[in-house]
PDB file of C-alpha atoms in Angstrom:
ATOM      1  CA  MET M 237       0.000   0.000   0.000  1.00 41.00           C
ATOM      2  CA  PRO M 238       1.454   3.442  -0.910  1.00 45.00           C
ATOM      3  CA  THR M 239       2.486   5.762   1.880  1.00 45.00           C
ATOM      4  CA  THR M 240       1.395   9.380   2.027  1.00 47.00           C
ATOM      5  CA  PRO M 241       3.721  12.186   3.073  1.00 50.00           C
ATOM      6  CA  LYS M 242       2.897  13.854   6.409  1.00 73.00           C
ATOM      7  CA  MET M 243       2.451  17.230   4.699  1.00 84.00           C
ATOM      8  CA  LYS M 244       2.233  18.387   1.109  1.00 91.00           C
ATOM      9  CA  THR M 245       2.453  22.058   0.107  1.00 93.00           C
ATOM     10  CA  LEU M 246       0.206  23.219  -2.732  1.00 93.00           C
ATOM     11  CA  HIS M 247       0.698  26.574  -4.426  1.00 95.00           C
ATOM     12  CA  LEU M 248      -2.274  28.777  -5.272  1.00 95.00           C
ATOM     13  CA  ALA M 249      -2.432  30.925  -8.421  1.00 96.00           C
ATOM     14  CA  SER M 250      -2.030  33.989  -6.166  1.00 96.00           C
ATOM     15  CA  GLY M 251       1.421  32.795  -5.087  1.00 96.00           C
ATOM     16  CA  ARG M 252       0.225  31.942  -1.596  1.00 96.00           C
ATOM     17  CA  ARG M 253       0.121  28.358  -0.401  1.00 95.00           C
ATOM     18  CA  CYS M 254      -2.009  25.789   1.350  1.00 94.00           C
ATOM     19  CA  GLU M 255      -0.922  22.592   3.055  1.00 94.00           C
ATOM     20  CA  LEU M 256      -2.365  19.083   2.995  1.00 95.00           C
ATOM     21  CA  SER M 257      -1.606  17.116   6.159  1.00 93.00           C
ATOM     22  CA  ALA M 258      -2.436  13.577   7.223  1.00 94.00           C
ATOM     23  CA  ILE M 259      -4.216  13.685  10.591  1.00 91.00           C
ATOM     24  CA  ARG M 260      -3.782  10.835  13.039  1.00 90.00           C
ATOM     25  CA  ASN M 261      -7.206  10.244  14.558  1.00 87.00           C
ATOM     26  CA  GLU M 262      -8.288   6.985  16.161  1.00 89.00           C
ATOM     27  CA  LEU M 263     -11.989   7.601  15.498  1.00 91.00           C
ATOM     28  CA  ILE M 264     -11.616   8.755  11.889  1.00 92.00           C
ATOM     29  CA  PRO M 265      -9.051   6.830   9.813  1.00 91.00           C
ATOM     30  CA  ASN M 266      -7.754   8.176   6.483  1.00 94.00           C
ATOM     31  CA  TYR M 267      -8.333  11.775   7.554  1.00 94.00           C
ATOM     32  CA  TYR M 268      -6.567  14.747   5.939  1.00 95.00           C
ATOM     33  CA  LEU M 269      -6.747  18.482   6.478  1.00 92.00           C
ATOM     34  CA  LEU M 270      -6.094  21.087   3.785  1.00 93.00           C
ATOM     35  CA  THR M 271      -5.232  24.362   5.533  1.00 90.00           C
ATOM     36  CA  PHE M 272      -4.581  27.952   4.573  1.00 89.00           C
ATOM     37  CA  PRO M 273      -1.873  29.056   7.043  1.00 89.00           C
ATOM     38  CA  LYS M 274      -3.068  31.745   9.475  1.00 87.00           C
ATOM     39  CA  SER M 275       0.201  33.635   8.869  1.00 92.00           C
ATOM     40  CA  GLN M 276      -1.102  34.481   5.358  1.00 92.00           C
ATOM     41  CA  GLY M 277      -4.232  36.208   6.688  1.00 88.00           C
ATOM     42  CA  GLN M 278      -7.606  35.370   5.176  1.00 86.00           C
ATOM     43  CA  PRO M 279      -7.881  33.861   1.700  1.00 88.00           C
ATOM     44  CA  SER M 280      -9.609  35.765  -1.090  1.00 90.00           C
ATOM     45  CA  ALA M 281     -12.802  34.390  -2.649  1.00 88.00           C
ATOM     46  CA  GLU M 282     -10.707  33.098  -5.565  1.00 93.00           C
ATOM     47  CA  GLU M 283      -8.305  31.338  -3.187  1.00 92.00           C
ATOM     48  CA  VAL M 284     -11.220  29.734  -1.339  1.00 89.00           C
ATOM     49  CA  ALA M 285     -12.604  28.360  -4.616  1.00 92.00           C
ATOM     50  CA  GLU M 286      -9.163  27.147  -5.657  1.00 95.00           C
ATOM     51  CA  MET M 287      -8.619  25.424  -2.301  1.00 93.00           C
ATOM     52  CA  LEU M 288     -11.962  23.638  -2.544  1.00 94.00           C
ATOM     53  CA  ASP M 289     -10.921  22.441  -6.009  1.00 96.00           C
ATOM     54  CA  PHE M 290      -7.539  21.324  -4.588  1.00 95.00           C
ATOM     55  CA  GLY M 291      -9.375  19.493  -1.799  1.00 95.00           C
ATOM     56  CA  ILE M 292     -11.520  17.542  -4.234  1.00 97.00           C
ATOM     57  CA  ARG M 293      -8.593  16.698  -6.524  1.00 96.00           C
ATOM     58  CA  GLN M 294      -6.409  15.602  -3.598  1.00 96.00           C
ATOM     59  CA  ALA M 295      -9.294  13.518  -2.222  1.00 96.00           C
ATOM     60  CA  GLN M 296      -9.651  11.779  -5.595  1.00 97.00           C
ATOM     61  CA  ARG M 297      -5.901  11.132  -5.794  1.00 96.00           C
ATOM     62  CA  LEU M 298      -5.640   9.783  -2.237  1.00 96.00           C
ATOM     63  CA  SER M 299      -8.794   7.732  -2.622  1.00 96.00           C
ATOM     64  CA  GLN M 300      -7.395   6.091  -5.757  1.00 96.00           C
ATOM     65  CA  GLU M 301      -3.986   5.457  -4.168  1.00 95.00           C
ATOM     66  CA  LEU M 302      -5.275   4.062  -0.875  1.00 94.00           C
ATOM     67  CA  LEU M 303      -8.670   2.550  -1.720  1.00 95.00           C
ATOM     68  CA  ASN M 304      -8.406   1.962  -5.473  1.00 96.00           C
ATOM     69  CA  ASP M 305     -11.549   4.071  -5.982  1.00 96.00           C
ATOM     70  CA  THR M 306     -11.438   7.736  -7.035  1.00 96.00           C
ATOM     71  CA  GLU M 307     -14.864   8.480  -5.534  1.00 95.00           C
ATOM     72  CA  ALA M 308     -14.635   6.963  -2.014  1.00 96.00           C
ATOM     73  CA  PHE M 309     -14.291  10.221  -0.060  1.00 96.00           C
ATOM     74  CA  THR M 310     -16.072  13.093   1.639  1.00 95.00           C
ATOM     75  CA  VAL M 311     -14.894  16.717   1.607  1.00 95.00           C
ATOM     76  CA  LEU M 312     -16.165  19.049   4.351  1.00 91.00           C
ATOM     77  CA  TYR M 313     -15.826  22.807   4.690  1.00 86.00           C
ATOM     78  CA  SER M 314     -17.168  24.750   7.647  1.00 72.00           C
ATOM     79  CA  GLY M 315     -17.601  28.499   7.438  1.00 66.00           C
ATOM     80  CA  TYR M 316     -16.198  30.647  10.246  1.00 60.00           C
ATOM     81  CA  SER M 317     -19.390  30.606  12.288  1.00 57.00           C
ATOM     82  CA  ALA M 318     -19.689  26.821  12.166  1.00 56.00           C
ATOM     83  CA  ARG M 319     -16.143  25.700  12.883  1.00 55.00           C
ATOM     84  CA  ARG M 320     -14.267  25.104  16.109  1.00 54.00           C
ATOM     85  CA  GLU M 321     -10.754  26.075  15.011  1.00 59.00           C
ATOM     86  CA  LYS M 322      -9.722  29.462  13.681  1.00 61.00           C
ATOM     87  CA  GLY M 323      -8.188  29.442  10.232  1.00 67.00           C
ATOM     88  CA  TRP M 324      -9.521  28.379   6.881  1.00 84.00           C
ATOM     89  CA  HIS M 325      -9.478  24.620   6.231  1.00 87.00           C
ATOM     90  CA  VAL M 326     -11.063  21.746   4.306  1.00 91.00           C
ATOM     91  CA  HIS M 327     -11.483  18.238   5.740  1.00 92.00           C
ATOM     92  CA  VAL M 328     -10.807  15.287   3.428  1.00 96.00           C
ATOM     93  CA  ILE M 329     -11.937  11.893   4.698  1.00 96.00           C
ATOM     94  CA  LEU M 330     -11.494   8.686   2.714  1.00 96.00           C
ATOM     95  CA  LEU M 331     -14.434   6.395   3.354  1.00 94.00           C
ATOM     96  CA  GLY M 332     -14.555   3.227   1.318  1.00 88.00           C
ATOM     97  CA  ASN M 333     -18.133   2.255   2.206  1.00 91.00           C
ATOM     98  CA  ARG M 334     -21.467   3.449   3.633  1.00 92.00           C
ATOM     99  CA  TRP M 335     -20.700   2.128   7.146  1.00 94.00           C
ATOM    100  CA  ARG M 336     -17.628   4.343   7.364  1.00 94.00           C
ATOM    101  CA  LYS M 337     -19.677   7.312   6.185  1.00 94.00           C
ATOM    102  CA  ALA M 338     -22.336   6.572   8.820  1.00 95.00           C
ATOM    103  CA  TRP M 339     -19.582   6.303  11.453  1.00 95.00           C
ATOM    104  CA  LEU M 340     -18.101   9.653  10.346  1.00 95.00           C
ATOM    105  CA  TYR M 341     -21.467  11.379  10.739  1.00 94.00           C
ATOM    106  CA  ALA M 342     -21.969   9.798  14.191  1.00 96.00           C
ATOM    107  CA  VAL M 343     -18.540  11.064  15.329  1.00 93.00           C
ATOM    108  CA  LEU M 344     -19.259  14.545  13.936  1.00 90.00           C
ATOM    109  CA  ALA M 345     -22.678  14.636  15.621  1.00 92.00           C
ATOM    110  CA  GLY M 346     -21.120  13.694  18.965  1.00 92.00           C
ATOM    111  CA  LYS M 347     -18.372  16.311  18.609  1.00 85.00           C
ATOM    112  CA  ASN M 348     -20.851  19.052  17.706  1.00 82.00           C
ATOM    113  CA  LEU M 349     -23.202  18.126  20.556  1.00 90.00           C
ATOM    114  CA  LEU M 350     -20.314  18.380  23.031  1.00 88.00           C
ATOM    115  CA  GLN M 351     -19.471  21.823  21.636  1.00 79.00           C
ATOM    116  CA  ALA M 352     -23.111  22.964  21.719  1.00 80.00           C
ATOM    117  CA  PHE M 353     -23.379  21.968  25.402  1.00 86.00           C
ATOM    118  CA  GLY M 354     -20.110  23.758  26.179  1.00 81.00           C
ATOM    119  CA  LEU M 355     -18.295  20.537  27.074  1.00 79.00           C
ATOM    120  CA  ARG M 356     -15.714  20.930  24.281  1.00 69.00           C
ATOM    121  CA  ARG M 357     -13.758  24.050  23.329  1.00 68.00           C
ATOM    122  CA  ASP M 358     -15.380  26.111  20.593  1.00 58.00           C
ATOM    123  CA  ASP M 359     -14.057  29.480  19.356  1.00 55.00           C
ATOM    124  CA  ALA M 360     -16.776  30.110  16.775  1.00 50.00           C
ATOM    125  CA  PRO M 361     -18.423  33.519  17.071  1.00 45.00           C
ATOM    126  CA  ARG M 362     -21.716  33.784  18.909  1.00 48.00           C
ATOM    127  CA  LEU M 363     -24.289  35.148  16.485  1.00 44.00           C
ATOM    128  CA  THR M 364     -27.306  37.074  17.704  1.00 42.00           C
ATOM    129  CA  ASP M 365     -30.680  37.748  16.101  1.00 44.00           C
ATOM    130  CA  ASP M 366     -30.239  41.524  16.344  1.00 42.00           C
ATOM    131  CA  ALA M 367     -30.032  41.997  12.576  1.00 41.00           C
TER     132      ALA M 367
END
């Protein structure tokens, strides 16, 4: 089975970069994170679109290499108000089958419930209905 580097740097058309890292997570195997380094500030709308495209293409490549199926993945993006960590990022999870997808959603539901109840750190902004 091919091995994946710990981190891969991808260059955006703007000259800035993003990084694809393998994440070691016992609950979610074959998990990768594509990040836009905080040191670069916020990405432009064009960079966001390009990173989402990178995320899908990297997911297809990894899925083919590791699972022999270019379509056995999920890509997740959470906007600022819905994510726990600061910084722009895309989650890439290789699945392989429906049971793994169901397991992923169960893990995500548990994580988000813990955050909603204040039992897990969450730095997302608190929105009000004052608009």
